[in-house]
XYZ file of C-alpha atoms in Angstrom:
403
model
C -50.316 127.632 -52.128
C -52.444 129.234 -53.151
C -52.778 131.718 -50.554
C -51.072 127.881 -51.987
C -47.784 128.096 -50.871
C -46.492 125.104 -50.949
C -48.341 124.626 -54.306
C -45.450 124.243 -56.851
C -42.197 124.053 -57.888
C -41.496 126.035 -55.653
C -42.598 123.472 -55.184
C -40.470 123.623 -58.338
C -41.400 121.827 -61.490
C -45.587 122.350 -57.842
C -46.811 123.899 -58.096
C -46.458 123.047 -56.736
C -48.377 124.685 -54.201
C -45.544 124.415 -53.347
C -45.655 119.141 -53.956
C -45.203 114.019 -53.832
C -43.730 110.993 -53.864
C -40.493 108.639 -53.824
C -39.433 108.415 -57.440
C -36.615 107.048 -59.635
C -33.453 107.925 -58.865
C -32.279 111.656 -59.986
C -28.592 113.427 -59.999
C -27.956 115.171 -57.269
C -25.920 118.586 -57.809
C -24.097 120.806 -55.357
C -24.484 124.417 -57.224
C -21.241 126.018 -57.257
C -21.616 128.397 -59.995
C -22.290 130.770 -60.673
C -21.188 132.828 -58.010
C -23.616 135.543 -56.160
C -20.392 137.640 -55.914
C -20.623 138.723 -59.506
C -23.781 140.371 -58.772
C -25.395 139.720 -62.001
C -29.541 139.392 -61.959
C -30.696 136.199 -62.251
C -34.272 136.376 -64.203
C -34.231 132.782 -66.212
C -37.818 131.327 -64.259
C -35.447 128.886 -62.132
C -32.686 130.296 -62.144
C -29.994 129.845 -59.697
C -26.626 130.899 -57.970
C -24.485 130.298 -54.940
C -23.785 132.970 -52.347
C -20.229 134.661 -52.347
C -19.184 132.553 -49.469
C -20.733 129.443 -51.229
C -22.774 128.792 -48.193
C -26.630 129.061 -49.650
C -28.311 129.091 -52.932
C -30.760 131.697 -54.193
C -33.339 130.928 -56.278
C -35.417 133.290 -58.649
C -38.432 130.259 -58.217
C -40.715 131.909 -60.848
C -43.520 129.515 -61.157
C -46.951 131.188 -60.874
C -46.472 133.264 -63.787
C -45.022 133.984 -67.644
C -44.264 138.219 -66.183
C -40.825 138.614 -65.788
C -39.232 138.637 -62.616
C -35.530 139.125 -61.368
C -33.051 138.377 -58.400
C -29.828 140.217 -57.470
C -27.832 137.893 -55.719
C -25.962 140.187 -53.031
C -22.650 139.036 -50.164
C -25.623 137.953 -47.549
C -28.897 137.177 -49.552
C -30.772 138.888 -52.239
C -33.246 141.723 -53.715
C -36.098 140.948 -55.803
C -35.985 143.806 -58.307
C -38.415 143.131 -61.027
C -41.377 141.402 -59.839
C -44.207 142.286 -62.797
C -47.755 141.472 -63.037
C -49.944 140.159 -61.069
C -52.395 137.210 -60.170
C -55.676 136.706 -58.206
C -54.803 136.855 -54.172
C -57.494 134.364 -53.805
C -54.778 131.608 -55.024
C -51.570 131.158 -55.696
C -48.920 133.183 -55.528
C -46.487 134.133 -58.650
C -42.912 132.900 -57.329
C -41.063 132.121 -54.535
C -37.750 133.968 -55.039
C -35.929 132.687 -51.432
C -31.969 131.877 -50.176
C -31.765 128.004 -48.957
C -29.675 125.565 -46.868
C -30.650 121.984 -47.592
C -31.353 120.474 -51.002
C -34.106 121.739 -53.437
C -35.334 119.713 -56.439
C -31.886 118.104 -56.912
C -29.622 121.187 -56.132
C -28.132 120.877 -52.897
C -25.569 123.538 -51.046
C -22.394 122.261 -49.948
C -21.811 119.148 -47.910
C -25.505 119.267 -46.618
C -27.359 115.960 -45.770
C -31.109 115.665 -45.103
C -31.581 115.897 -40.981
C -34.058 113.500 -39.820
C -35.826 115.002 -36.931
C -35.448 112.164 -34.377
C -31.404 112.706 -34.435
C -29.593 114.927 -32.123
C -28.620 116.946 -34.942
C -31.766 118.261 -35.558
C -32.001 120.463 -31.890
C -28.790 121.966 -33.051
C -30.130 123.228 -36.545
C -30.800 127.272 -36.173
C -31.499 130.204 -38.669
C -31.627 133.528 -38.676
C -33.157 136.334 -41.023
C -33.198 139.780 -41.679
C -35.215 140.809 -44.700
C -36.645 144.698 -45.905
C -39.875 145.701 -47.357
C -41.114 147.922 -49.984
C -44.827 150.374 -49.149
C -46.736 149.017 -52.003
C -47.533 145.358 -53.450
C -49.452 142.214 -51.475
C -47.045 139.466 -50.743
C -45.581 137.409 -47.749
C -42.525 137.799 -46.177
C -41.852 133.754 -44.931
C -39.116 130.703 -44.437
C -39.977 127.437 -46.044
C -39.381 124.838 -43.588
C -39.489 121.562 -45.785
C -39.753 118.018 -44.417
C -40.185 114.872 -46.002
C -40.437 110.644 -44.780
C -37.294 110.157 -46.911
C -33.829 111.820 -46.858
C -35.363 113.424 -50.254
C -32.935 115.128 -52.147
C -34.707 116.036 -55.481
C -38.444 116.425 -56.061
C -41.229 117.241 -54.314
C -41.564 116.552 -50.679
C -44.494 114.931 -49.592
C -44.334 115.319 -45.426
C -45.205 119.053 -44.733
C -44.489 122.625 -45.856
C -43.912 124.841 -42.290
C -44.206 128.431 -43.166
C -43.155 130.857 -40.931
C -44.592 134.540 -41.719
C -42.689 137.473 -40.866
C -44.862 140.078 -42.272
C -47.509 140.392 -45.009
C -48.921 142.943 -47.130
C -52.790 142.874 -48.989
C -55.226 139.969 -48.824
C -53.198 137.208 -49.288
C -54.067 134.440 -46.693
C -52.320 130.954 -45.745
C -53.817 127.630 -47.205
C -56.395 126.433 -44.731
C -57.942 127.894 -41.700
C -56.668 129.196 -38.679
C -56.759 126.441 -35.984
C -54.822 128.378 -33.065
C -52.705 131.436 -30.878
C -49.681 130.590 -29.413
C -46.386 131.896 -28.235
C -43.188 130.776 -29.928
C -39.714 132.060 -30.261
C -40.435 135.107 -28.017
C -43.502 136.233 -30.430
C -47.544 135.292 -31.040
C -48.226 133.473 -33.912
C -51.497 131.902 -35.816
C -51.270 128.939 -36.302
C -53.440 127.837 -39.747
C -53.293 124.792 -41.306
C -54.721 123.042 -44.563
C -53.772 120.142 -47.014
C -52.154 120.886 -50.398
C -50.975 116.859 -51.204
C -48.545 117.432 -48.408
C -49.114 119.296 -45.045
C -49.040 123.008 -45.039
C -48.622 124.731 -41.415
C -48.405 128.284 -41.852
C -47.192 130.872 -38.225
C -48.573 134.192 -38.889
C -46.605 136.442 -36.762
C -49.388 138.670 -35.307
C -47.178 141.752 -35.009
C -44.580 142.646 -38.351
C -40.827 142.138 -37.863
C -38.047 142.742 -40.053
C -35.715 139.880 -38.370
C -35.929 136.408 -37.021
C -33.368 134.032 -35.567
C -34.567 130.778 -33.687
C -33.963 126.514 -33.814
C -36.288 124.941 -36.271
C -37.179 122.640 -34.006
C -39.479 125.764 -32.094
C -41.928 125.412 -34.945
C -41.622 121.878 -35.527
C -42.205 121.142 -31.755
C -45.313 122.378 -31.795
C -46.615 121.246 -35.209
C -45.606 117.930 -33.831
C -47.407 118.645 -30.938
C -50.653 118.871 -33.651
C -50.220 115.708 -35.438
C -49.024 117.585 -38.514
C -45.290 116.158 -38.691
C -43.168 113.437 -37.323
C -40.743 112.537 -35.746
C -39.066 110.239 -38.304
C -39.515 112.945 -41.084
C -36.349 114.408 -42.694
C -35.404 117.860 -42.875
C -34.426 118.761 -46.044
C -34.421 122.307 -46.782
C -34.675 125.887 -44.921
C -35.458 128.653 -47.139
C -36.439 132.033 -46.484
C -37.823 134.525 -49.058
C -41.430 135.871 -50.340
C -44.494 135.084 -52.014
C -45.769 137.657 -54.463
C -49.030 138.257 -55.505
C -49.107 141.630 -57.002
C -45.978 143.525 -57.345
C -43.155 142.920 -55.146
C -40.273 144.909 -56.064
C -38.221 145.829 -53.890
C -38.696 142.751 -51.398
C -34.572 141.614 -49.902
C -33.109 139.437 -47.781
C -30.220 141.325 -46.416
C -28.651 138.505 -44.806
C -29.630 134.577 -43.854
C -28.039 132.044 -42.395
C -28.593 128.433 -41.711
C -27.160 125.049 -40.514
C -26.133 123.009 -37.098
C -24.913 124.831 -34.096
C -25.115 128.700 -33.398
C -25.755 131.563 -36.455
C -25.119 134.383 -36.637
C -28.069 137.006 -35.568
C -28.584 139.637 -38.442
C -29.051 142.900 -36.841
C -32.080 144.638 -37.072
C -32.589 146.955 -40.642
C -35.163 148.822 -39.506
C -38.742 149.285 -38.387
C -40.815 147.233 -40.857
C -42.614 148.854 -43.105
C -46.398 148.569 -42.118
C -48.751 146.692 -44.935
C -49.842 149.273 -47.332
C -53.915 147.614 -46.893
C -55.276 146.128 -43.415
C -52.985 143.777 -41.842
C -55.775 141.309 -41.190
C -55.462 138.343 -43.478
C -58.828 138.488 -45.509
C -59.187 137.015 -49.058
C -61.094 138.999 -51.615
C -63.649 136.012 -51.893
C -64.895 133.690 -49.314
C -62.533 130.116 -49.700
C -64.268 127.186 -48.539
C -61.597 126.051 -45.743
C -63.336 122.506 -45.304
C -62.243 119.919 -47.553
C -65.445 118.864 -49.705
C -64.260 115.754 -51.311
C -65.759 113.809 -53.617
C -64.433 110.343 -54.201
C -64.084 107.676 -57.438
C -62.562 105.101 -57.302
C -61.703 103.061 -60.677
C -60.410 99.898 -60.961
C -59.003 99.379 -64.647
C -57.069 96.473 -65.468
C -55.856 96.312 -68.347
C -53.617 93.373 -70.225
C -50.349 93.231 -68.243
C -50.802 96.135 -66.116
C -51.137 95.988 -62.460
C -54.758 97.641 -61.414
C -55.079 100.933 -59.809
C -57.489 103.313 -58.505
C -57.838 107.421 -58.013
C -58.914 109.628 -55.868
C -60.054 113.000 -55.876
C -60.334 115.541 -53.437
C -61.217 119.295 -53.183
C -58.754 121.091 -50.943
C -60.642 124.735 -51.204
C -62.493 126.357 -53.619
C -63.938 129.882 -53.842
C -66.458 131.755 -56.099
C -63.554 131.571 -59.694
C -61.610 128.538 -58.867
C -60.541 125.877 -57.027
C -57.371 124.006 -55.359
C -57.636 119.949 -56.035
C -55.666 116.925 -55.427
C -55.501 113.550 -56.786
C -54.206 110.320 -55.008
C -53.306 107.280 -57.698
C -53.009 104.306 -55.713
C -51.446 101.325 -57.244
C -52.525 98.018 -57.262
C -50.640 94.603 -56.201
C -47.933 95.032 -58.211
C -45.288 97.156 -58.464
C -45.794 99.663 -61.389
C -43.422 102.413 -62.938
C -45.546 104.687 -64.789
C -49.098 105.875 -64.028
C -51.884 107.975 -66.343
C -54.578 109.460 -64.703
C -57.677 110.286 -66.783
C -60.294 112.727 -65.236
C -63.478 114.386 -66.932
C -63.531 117.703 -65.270
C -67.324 119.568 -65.071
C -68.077 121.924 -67.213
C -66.376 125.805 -66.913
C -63.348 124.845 -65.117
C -60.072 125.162 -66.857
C -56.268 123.889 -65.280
C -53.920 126.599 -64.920
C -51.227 125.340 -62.757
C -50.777 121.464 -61.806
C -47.823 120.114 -60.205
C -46.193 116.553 -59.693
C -47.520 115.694 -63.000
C -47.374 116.242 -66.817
C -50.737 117.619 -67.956
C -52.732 118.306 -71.239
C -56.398 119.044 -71.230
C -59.077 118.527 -74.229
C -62.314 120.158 -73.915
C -63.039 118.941 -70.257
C -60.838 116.021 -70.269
C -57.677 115.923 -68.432
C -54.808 113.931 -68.427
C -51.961 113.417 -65.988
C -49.153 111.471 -66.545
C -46.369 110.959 -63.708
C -43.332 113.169 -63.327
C -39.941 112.166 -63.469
C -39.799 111.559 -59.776
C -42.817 109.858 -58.747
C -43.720 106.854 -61.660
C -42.336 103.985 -59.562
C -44.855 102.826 -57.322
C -44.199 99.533 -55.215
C -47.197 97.532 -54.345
C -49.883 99.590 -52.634
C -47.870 102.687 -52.999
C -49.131 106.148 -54.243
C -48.820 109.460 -55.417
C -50.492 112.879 -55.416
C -50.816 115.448 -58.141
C -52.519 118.566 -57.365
C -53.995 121.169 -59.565
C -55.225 125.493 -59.626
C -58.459 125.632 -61.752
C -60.448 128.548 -62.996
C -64.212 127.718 -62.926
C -67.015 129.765 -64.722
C -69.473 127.094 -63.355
C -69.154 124.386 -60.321
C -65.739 124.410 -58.480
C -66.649 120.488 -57.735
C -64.448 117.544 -58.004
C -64.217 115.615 -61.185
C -67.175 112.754 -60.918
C -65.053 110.301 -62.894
C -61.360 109.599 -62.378
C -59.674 106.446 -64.472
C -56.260 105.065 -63.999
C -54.079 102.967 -65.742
């Protein structure tokens, strides 16, 4: 997210910037083929396959950008070897090419259920990383640490993103602003935070490494400790991979693995390689960290239709675009399909906009609800959020309708 990490479909389908709510029920599929054993490169921009054990999933996760990018699937994990173009480090990345345990928009690895964070089960879920880096491109090196309110298993979670960095190369930063130091799993960390339509928490390792291995719980612990998460959140997904911004070949996972109970450490593969520009995390523009929202709400009835309202809100913004959200809230009764009308100010242009179907006319934009998150009950809600490019005000739209 643009940095927006969490934005998207990765945040699959995110943005997704990543993404946000409790939808209709959806299939649920364990990915069995095809097999990572056959070593074939996966470049179709979601394309998927199952480790040779049939343990974890990788993902190529190409949702940033139309340049082509591929995934060899290897025994333990995977190399991203064609990573083209680029995009502005100022937002969000290109992809999120990763290996997961859990479920991810529907695809789930074998026999896994979500872990809600108040069970025993949850202290006993560990990972463990080992991951190599090429000398040139900006990107991330970080897990995905998804949680959700519901045992999710398809869709876009709506809890919090926790991102744990490894290394990273350029300007990319994490969405937010850096809110503290601390020490966790042996290592310092900075600790940022920001607000995406679900929580991102993003640990910055301050020094690079090329491996990790620790509970999930170390991380969650202490964004617990914040008020970022809770305790009756569900677990639904580990993943560990990259975020590109500009280049990227050459980024692998040499081995991960995940689940209850001990893993395996991967040994070390080397001294990691240093970033190729200052390791300090520095945009190329100046992001406005605090939120500047600006609020409408709507009421619309309309004959037969259960009232509801939207709200806007302006999660960053720097000097050529902009990161915004939009809550629909419905009205007293329950609802299953929602269309969000905004009149955007004039320059700014969507690029990217996840948990939504989009079209924009001139500077009118229209969302209507994914797949997942039409069905409101009464007083329920969902969040879309949207990239913009601006060649005027990076504001929030003055008028928001909703029917």
């Amino acid at each position: 997210m643009p940095r927006l990490s969490a934005l998207a479909p990765r945040i699959a389908a995110v943005t997704a910037v990543a993404g946000l709510v409790a939808g209709a029920a959806t299939a649920v599929t364990t990915l069995d083929t095809p097999r990572a054993a056959a070593a074939a490169a996966i470049c179709d921009q979601y394309g998927k396959a199952t480790t040779a054990d049939g343990r974890y999933v990788v993902q190529n996760n190409r949702w940033g950008t139309s340049a082509e990018q591929c995934v060899e699937p290897t025994a333990t994990g995977f190399r991203l070897s064609r990573a083209d173009g680029a995009v502005p480090t100022s937002g969000a990345p290109k992809s999120y090419p990763s290996i997961y345990w859990g479920c991810h928009y529907g695809t789930c690895t074998p026999g896994f259920s979500p872990v809600q964070a108040s069970s025993s089960t949850f202290g006993d879920v560990r990972t463990s990383v080992s991951m190599t880096y090429p000398t040139s491109g900006e990107w991330d090196a970080a897990y995905d640490l998804w949680f959700d309110p519901t045992p999710r298993l398809d869709g876009q979670n709506t809890g919090a993103e926790v991102m744990v960095w490894l290394n990273h190369a350029g300007r990319p930063q994490p969405v937010g602003s850096k809110v503290a130091t601390v020490t966790l799993a042996g290592a310092t960390w900075d600790v940022w935070f920001g607000n995406t339509g679900w929580n991102v928490v993003s640990y910055v390792r301050t020094s690079a490494t090329g491996s990790a291995d620790f509970a999930v719980r170390t991380f969650f612990d202490d964004a617990l400790s914040r008020g970022y998460v809770q305790r009756s959140w569900y677990l639904t997904s580990v993943q560990a991979g990259f975020e590109p911004w500009v280049d990227g070949a050459g980024l692998a996972v040499t081995s991960f693995s995940a689940g209850t109970g001990s893993t395996p450490t991967p040994a070390p593969t080397g001294t990691p390689t240093p970033s190729p520009t200052s390791p300090t995390i520095s945009p190329t523009t100046s992001p406005t960290t605090s939120p500047v929202p600006t609020v409408t709400r709507s009421p619309r009835p309309t004959s037969g239709r259960p009232v509801c309202t939207a709200t806007g809100r302006t999660e960053s913004a720097w000097g050529a675009g902009a990161v915004q959200t939009v809550t629909v809230t419905n009205g007293a009764q329950a609802r299953s399909g929602w269309t969000a009308v905004a009149t955007l100010p004039a320059g700014q242009t969507v690029t990217n906009l996840w948990n939504g179907t989009w079209t924009q006319t001139g500077r009118t934009l229209t969302v209507r609800n994914a797949s997942y998150n039409g069905t409101l009950a009464a007083g329920g809600s969902a969040t879309f959020g949207y990239q913009l490019a601006a060649t005027g005000s990076t504001a929030t739209p003055t008028t928001i309708t909703c029917t």
